[in-house]
mmCIF file of C-alpha atoms in Angstrom:
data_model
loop_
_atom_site.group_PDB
_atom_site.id
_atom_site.type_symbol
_atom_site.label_atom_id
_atom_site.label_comp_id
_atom_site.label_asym_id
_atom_site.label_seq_id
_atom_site.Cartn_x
_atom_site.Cartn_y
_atom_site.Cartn_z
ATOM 1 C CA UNK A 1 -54.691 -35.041 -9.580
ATOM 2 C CA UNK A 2 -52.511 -32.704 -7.427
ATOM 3 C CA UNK A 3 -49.408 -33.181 -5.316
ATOM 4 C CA UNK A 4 -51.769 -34.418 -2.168
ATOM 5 C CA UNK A 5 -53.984 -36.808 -4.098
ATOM 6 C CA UNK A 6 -50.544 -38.271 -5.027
ATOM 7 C CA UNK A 7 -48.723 -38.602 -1.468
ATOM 8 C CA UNK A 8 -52.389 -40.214 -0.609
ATOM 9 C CA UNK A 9 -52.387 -42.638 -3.522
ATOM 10 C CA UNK A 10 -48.618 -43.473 -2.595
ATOM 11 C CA UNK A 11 -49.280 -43.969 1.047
ATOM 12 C CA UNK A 12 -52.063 -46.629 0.068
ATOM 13 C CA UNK A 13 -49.540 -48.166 -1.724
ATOM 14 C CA UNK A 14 -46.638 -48.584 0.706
ATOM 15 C CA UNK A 15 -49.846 -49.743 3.518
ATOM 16 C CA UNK A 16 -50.623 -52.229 1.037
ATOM 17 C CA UNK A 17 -47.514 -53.743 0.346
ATOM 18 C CA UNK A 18 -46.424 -53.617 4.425
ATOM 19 C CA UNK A 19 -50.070 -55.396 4.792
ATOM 20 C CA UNK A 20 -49.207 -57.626 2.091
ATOM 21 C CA UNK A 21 -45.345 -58.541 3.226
ATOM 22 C CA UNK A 22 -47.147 -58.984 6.876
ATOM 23 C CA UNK A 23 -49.584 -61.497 5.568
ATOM 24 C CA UNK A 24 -47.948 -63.822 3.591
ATOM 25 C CA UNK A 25 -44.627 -64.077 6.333
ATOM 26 C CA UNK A 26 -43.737 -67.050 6.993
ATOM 27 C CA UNK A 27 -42.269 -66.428 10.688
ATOM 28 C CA UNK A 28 -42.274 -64.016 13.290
ATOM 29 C CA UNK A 29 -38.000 -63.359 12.522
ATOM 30 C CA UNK A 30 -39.660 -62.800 8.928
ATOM 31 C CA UNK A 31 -42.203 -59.856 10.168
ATOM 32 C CA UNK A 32 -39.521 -58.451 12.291
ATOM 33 C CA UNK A 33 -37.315 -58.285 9.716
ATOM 34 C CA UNK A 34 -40.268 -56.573 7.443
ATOM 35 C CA UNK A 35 -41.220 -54.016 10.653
ATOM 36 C CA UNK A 36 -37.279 -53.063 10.181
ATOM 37 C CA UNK A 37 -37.616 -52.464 6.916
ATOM 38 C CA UNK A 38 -40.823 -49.919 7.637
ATOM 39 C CA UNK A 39 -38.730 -48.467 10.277
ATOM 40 C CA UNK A 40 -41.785 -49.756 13.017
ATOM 41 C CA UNK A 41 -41.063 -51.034 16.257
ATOM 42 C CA UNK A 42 -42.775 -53.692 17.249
ATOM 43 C CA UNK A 43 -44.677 -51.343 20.051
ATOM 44 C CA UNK A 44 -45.687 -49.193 17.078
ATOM 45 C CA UNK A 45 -46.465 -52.155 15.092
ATOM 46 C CA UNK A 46 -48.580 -53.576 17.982
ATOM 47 C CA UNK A 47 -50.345 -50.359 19.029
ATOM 48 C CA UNK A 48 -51.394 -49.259 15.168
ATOM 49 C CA UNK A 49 -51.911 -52.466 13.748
ATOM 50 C CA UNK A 50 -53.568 -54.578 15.798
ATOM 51 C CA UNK A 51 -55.367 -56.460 13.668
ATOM 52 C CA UNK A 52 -52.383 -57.734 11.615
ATOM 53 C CA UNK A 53 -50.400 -57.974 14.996
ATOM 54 C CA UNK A 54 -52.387 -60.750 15.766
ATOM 55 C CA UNK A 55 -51.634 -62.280 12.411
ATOM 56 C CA UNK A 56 -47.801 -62.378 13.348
ATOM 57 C CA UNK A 57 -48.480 -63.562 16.639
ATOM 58 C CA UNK A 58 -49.606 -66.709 15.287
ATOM 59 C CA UNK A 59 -46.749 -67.465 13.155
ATOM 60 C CA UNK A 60 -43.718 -69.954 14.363
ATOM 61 C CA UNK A 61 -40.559 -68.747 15.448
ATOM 62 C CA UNK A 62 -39.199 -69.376 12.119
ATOM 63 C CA UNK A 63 -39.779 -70.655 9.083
ATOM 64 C CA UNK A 64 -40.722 -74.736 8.299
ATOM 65 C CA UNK A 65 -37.745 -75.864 6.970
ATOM 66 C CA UNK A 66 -39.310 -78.886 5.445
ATOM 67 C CA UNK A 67 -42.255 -76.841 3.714
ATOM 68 C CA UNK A 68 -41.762 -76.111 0.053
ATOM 69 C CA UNK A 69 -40.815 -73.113 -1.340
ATOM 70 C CA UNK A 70 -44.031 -71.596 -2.438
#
């Protein structure tokens, strides 16, 4: 495997885990919070990621306070 094969494989990686951290937020403070962390506006966010935009756009405000901890 050489150096590019390797930035490739660790790019899949850190797109998995945003797409991952994205999916499983709990609220849209949560997801901002995670675009901050990826250094992602929420422009950027909205205009490359549609898909999983639309996801966060469907989440409360913030989290259920009475849910469980999962």
């Amino acid at each position: 495997m050489d150096e590019q094969d390797s930035e490739s494989l660790d790019s899949l990686r850190e797109s998995s885990a945003f797409e991952l951290a994205i999916k499983t937020a709990e609220s849209k403070v949560e997801v901002l919070g995670i675009l901050h962390d990826y250094g992602l506006s929420e422009e950027d966010f909205t205009n490359k990621c549609s898909v999983l935009a639309k996801v966060a756009q469907g989440l409360p405000e913030v989290p259920d306070e009475t849910a469980p901890p999962s």
